[in-house]
Coordinates of C-alpha atoms in Angstrom, one line a residue:
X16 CA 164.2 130.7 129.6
X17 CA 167.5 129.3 128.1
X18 CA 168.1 125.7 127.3
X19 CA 171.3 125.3 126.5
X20 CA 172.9 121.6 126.2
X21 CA 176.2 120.3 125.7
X22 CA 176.0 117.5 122.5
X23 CA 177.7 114.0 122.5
X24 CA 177.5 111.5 120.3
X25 CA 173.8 110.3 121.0
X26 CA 172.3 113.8 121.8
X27 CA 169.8 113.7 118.7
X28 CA 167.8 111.3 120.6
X29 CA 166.9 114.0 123.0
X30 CA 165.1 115.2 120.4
X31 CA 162.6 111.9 120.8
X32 CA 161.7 113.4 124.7
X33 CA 160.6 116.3 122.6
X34 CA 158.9 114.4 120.6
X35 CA 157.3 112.5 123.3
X36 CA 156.4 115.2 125.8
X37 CA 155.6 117.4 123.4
X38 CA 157.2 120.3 125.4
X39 CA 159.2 122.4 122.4
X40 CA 162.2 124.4 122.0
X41 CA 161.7 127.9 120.6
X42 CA 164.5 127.2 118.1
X43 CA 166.3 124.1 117.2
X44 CA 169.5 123.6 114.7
X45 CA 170.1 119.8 113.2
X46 CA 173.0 119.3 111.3
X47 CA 175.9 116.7 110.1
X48 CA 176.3 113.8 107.5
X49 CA 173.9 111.5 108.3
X50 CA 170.9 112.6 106.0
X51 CA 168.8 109.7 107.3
X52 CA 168.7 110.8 110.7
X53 CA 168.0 114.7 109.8
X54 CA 165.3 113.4 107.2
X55 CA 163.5 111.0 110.2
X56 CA 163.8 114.1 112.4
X57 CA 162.2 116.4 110.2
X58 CA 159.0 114.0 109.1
X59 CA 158.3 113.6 113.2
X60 CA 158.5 117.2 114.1
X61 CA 156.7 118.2 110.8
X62 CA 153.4 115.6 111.9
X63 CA 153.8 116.3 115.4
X64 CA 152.3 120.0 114.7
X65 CA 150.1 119.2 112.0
X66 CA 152.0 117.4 109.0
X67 CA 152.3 119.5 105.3
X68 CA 149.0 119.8 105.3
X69 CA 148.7 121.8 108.5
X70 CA 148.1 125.2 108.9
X71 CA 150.5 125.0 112.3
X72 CA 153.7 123.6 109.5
X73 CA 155.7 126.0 106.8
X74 CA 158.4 125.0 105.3
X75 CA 161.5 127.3 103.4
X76 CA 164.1 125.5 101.1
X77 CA 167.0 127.8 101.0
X78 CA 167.0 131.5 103.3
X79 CA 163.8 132.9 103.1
X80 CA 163.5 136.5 103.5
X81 CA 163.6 137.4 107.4
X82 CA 160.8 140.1 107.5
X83 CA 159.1 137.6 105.8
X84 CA 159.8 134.8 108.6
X85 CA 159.7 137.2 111.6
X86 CA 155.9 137.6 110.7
X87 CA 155.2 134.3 110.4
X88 CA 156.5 133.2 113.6
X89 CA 154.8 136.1 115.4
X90 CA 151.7 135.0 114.1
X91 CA 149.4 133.0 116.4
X92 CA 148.6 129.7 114.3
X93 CA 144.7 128.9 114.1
X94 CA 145.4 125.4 115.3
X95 CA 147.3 126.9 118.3
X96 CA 145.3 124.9 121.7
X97 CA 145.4 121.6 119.8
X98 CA 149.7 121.3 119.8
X99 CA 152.3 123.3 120.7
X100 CA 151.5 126.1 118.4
X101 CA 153.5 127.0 114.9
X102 CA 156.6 125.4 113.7
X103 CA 158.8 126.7 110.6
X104 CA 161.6 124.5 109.1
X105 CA 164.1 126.2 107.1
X106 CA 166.5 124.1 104.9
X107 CA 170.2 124.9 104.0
X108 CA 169.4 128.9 105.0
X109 CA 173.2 128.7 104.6
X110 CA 172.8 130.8 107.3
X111 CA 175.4 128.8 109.7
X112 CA 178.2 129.3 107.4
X113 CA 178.6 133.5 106.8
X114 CA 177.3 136.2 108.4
X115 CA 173.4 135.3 109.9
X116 CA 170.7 138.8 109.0
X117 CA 171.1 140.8 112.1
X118 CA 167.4 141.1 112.3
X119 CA 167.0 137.8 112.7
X120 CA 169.6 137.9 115.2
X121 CA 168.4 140.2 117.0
X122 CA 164.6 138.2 117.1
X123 CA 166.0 135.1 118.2
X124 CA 168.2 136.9 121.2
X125 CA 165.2 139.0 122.4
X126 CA 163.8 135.2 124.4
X127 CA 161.9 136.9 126.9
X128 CA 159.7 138.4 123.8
X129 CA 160.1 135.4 122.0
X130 CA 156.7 133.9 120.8
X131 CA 155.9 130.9 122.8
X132 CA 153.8 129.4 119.9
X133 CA 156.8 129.7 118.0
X134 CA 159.2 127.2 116.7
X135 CA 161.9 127.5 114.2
X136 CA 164.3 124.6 113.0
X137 CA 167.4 124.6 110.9
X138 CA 168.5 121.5 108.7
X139 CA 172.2 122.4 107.7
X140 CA 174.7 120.3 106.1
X141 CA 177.5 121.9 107.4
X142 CA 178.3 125.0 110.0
X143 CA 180.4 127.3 111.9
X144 CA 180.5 126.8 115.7
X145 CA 182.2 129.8 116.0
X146 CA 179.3 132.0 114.2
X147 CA 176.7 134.0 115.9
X148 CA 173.7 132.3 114.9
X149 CA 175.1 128.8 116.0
X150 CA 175.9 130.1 119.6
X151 CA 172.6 132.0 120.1
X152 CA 171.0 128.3 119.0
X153 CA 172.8 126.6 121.7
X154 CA 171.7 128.7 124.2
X155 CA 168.3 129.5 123.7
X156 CA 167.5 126.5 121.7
X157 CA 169.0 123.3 120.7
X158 CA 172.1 122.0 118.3
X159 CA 172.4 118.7 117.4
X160 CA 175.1 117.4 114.9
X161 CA 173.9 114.1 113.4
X162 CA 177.1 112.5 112.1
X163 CA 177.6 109.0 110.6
X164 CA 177.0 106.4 113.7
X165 CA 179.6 104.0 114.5
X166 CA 178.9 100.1 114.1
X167 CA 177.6 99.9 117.8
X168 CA 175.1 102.5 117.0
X169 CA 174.0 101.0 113.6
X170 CA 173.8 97.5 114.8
X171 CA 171.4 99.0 118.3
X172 CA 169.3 101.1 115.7
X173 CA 168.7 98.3 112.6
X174 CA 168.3 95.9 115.5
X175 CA 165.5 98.2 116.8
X176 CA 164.1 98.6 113.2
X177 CA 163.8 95.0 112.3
X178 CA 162.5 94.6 115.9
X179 CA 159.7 97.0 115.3
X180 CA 158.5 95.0 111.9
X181 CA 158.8 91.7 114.0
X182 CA 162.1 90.3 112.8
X183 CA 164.7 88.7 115.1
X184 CA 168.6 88.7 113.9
X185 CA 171.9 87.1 115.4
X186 CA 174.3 89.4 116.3
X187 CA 177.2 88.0 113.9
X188 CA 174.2 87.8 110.7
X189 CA 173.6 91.6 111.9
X190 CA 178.1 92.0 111.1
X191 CA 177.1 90.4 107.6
X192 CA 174.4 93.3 106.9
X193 CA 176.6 96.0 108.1
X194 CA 179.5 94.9 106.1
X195 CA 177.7 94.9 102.6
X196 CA 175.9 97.3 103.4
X197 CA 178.2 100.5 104.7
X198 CA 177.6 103.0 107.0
X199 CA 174.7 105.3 105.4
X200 CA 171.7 104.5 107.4
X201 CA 169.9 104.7 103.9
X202 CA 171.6 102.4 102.7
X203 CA 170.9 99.9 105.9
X204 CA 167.4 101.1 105.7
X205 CA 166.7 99.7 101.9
X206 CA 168.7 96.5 102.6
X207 CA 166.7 95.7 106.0
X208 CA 163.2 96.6 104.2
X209 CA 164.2 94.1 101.4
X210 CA 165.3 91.0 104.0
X211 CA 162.0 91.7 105.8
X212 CA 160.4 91.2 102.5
X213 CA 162.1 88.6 101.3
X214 CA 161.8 86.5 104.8
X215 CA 157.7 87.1 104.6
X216 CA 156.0 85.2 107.5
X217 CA 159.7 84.3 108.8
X218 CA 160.6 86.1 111.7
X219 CA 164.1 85.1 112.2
X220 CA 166.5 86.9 109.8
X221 CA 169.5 83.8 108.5
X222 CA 173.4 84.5 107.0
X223 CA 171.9 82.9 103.8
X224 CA 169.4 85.3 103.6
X225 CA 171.4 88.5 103.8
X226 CA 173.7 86.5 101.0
X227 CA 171.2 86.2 98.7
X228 CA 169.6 89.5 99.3
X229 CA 171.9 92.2 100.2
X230 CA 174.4 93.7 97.7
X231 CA 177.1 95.4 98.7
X232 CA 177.0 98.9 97.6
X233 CA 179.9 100.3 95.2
X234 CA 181.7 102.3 98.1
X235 CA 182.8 99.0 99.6
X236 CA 183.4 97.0 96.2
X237 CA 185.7 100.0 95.1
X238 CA 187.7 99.8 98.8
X239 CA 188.1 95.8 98.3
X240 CA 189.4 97.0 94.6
X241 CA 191.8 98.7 95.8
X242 CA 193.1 96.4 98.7
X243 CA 193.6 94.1 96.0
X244 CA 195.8 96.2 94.2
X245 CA 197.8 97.2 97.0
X246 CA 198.4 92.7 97.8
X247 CA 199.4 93.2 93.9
X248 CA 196.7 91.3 93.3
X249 CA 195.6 92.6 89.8
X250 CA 193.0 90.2 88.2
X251 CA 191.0 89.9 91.9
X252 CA 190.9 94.5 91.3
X253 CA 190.0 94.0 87.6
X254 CA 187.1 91.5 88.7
X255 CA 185.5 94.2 91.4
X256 CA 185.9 97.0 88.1
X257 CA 184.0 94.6 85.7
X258 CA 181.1 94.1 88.5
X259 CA 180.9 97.5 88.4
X260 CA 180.8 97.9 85.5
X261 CA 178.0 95.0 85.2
X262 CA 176.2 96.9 87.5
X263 CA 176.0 99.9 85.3
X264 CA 177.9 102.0 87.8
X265 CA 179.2 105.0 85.9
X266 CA 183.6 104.9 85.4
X267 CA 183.7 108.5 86.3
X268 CA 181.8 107.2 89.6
X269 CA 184.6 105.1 90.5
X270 CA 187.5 106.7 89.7
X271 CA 186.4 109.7 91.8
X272 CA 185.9 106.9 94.4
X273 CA 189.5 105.7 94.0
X274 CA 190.5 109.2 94.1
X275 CA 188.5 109.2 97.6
X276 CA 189.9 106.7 99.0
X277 CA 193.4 107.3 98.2
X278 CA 193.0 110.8 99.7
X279 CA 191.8 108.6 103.0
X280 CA 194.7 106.7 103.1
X281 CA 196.9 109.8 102.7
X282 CA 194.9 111.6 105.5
X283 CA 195.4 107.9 107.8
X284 CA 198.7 107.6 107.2
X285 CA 199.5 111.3 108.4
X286 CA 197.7 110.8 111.6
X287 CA 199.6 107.9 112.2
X288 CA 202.8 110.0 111.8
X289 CA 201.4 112.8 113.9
X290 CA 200.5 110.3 117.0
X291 CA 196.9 111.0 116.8
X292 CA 194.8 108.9 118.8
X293 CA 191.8 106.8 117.2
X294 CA 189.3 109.4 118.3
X295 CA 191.2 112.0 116.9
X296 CA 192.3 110.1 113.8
X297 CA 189.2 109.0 112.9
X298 CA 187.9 113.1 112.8
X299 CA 191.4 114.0 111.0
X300 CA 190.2 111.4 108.0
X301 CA 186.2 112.7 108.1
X302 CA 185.0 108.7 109.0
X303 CA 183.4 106.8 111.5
X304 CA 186.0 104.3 114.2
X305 CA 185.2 101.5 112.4
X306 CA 185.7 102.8 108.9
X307 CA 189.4 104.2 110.4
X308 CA 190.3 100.4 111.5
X309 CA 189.8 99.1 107.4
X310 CA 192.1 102.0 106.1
X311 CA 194.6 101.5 109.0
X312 CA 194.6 97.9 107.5
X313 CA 195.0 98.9 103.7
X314 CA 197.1 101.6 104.8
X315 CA 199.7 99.2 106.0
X316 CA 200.1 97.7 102.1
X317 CA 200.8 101.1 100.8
X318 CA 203.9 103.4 101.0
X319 CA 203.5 107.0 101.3
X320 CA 205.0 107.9 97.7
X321 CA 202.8 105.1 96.7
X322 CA 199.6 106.8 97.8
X323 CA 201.0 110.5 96.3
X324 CA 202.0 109.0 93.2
X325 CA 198.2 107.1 92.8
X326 CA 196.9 110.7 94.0
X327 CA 198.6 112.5 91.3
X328 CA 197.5 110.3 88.4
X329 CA 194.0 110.5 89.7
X330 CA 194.5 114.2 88.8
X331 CA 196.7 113.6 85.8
X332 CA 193.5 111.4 84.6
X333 CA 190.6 113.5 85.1
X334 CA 192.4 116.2 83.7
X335 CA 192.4 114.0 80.6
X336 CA 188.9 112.7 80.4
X337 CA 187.5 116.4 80.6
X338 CA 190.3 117.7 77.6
X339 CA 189.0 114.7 75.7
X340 CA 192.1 112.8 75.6
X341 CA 191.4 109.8 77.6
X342 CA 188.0 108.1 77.9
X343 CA 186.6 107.3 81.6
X344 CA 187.0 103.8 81.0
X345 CA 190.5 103.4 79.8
X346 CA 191.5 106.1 83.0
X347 CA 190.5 103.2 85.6
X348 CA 192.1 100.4 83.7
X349 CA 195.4 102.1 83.6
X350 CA 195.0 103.1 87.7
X351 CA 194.8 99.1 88.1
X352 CA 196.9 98.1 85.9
X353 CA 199.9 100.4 85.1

């Protein structure tokens, strides 16, 4: 039997009725940026047949060899009658991304002859809709991209999360977390585990707590550095590099952040000009809505040439440090300064 799905934005939670039912799909592919959600997904399928130590679980980083895996899922597991029978999880196979083995192919196509004890899953970083192996997923299986969740999502989820460890939060003090903390539901995660440690017996979460507790990670502190430069605002930028710096973050680090976030701004600034909407703007620059709306913002402070000529010194610059004619250090202070 095929069962083929269309994705959206929220499809990975199918993968909970999975979970739940315990009724499994002979194949599954779960891909995209968001290495929280693939690394959740992973730990709950894994102890759902059996956990590492399990003679139902086996586990390949990188392409195994395909006879090699063909055998394995043919074989009957000894545990089979107590789950759903074997599962193999195969990690960057790079698989999705040139030409799949056409034995393997072949195996996974053949679904009528398909092992029903079997169970395969692929954790990619990225793929190729168009390939083979991607399609044949989607139809006899399931494909889910987990991309970075917009706020809406990550305030619903950490909501949930502090829920579950019997903490209560306002919506606005919930704005406060996201904002220091970014986007990376790791990053949410460790910031959430350390207010629900620091508020002990306490269950409701308070602005002055996330204050005192959350930092805001180097991502943001190098995006407010730059705003400040483009408001010519040149000891505010100089006062972000020095916490940085404080907080032993490495200047190579930051200037390929700058260098990051310039080449946003460039990439925000061209949708504008091409009349993309916010959907499709937001997937032109690689980031979430909400991430689109802040360089929209600082885009408005910058010229184009501005943005190309900041570009090209990022270059000029790293091009230095690696010929040995500029330090790290001095490369940053002359982006902020000069």
């Amino acid at each position: 039997m095929a069962y083929g799905k269309k994705e959206n934005d929220n499809e990975y939670l199918k993968l909970g009725d999975d979970l739940r039912s315990g009724k499994f799909r002979p194949c599954y592919l779960i891909y995209g940026e968001e290495e929280y959600l693939k690394l959740s997904y992973k730990k709950a399928f894994r102890k759902a047949f059996g956990g590492e130590e399990g003679m139902a679980y086996t586990f390949f980083d990188g392409a195994p060899d395909v006879d090699e895996l063909i055998d394995l899922l043919n074989t009957i597991p000894f545990t089979f009658g107590d789950n759903d029978g074997r599962l193999v999880i195969i990690g960057d196979s790079q698989w999705f991304k040139k030409t799949p083995p056409e034995k393997l192919v072949k195996f996974l196509e053949d679904i009528e002859h398909y092992p029903d004890t079997a169970h395969l899953m692929f954790i990619e970083s990225e793929v190729d809709k168009r390939g083979k192996l991607y399609k044949l997923i989607q139809k006899n299986g399931f494909a889910c991209e987990m991309g970075m969740q917009d706020r809406g999502q990550l305030g619903k989820w950490a909501a949930r999360y502090l829920s579950n460890a019997g903490k209560k939060i306002r919506s606005s003090t919930m704005d406060l977390v996201l904002e220091k903390s970014g986007n990376s539901m790791d990053n949410i995660a460790s910031e959430l585990e350390k207010l629900i440690a620091y508020t002990g017996e306490r269950d409701i979460i308070e602005d002055e707590d996330v204050e005192i507790i959350c930092s805001q990670n180097v991502e943001d502190r190098v995006f407010d550095m730059i705003t400040e430069m483009s408001l010519g605002n040149t000891d505010k930028a100089l006062k972000f590099y020095g916490d940085l710096l404080t907080l032993q973050e490495a200047p190579m680090k930051i200037l390929s952040l700058m260098r990051r976030n310039f080449n946003q701004l460039l990439l925000t600034k061209e949708s504008v000009t091409r009349g993309m909407t916010g959907q499709e703007a937001a997937k032109y620059v690689g980031v979430t809505p909400w991430i689109l709306g802040k360089l929209q913002n600082q885009a408005k402070h910058y010229s184009l040439d501005g943005i190309e000529n900041y570009l090209a010194r990022c270059l000029d610059y790293d091009e230095a440090i690696k010929s040995g004619n500029l330090s790290d250090r001095m490369a940053v202070e002359l982006l902020l300064t000069v």
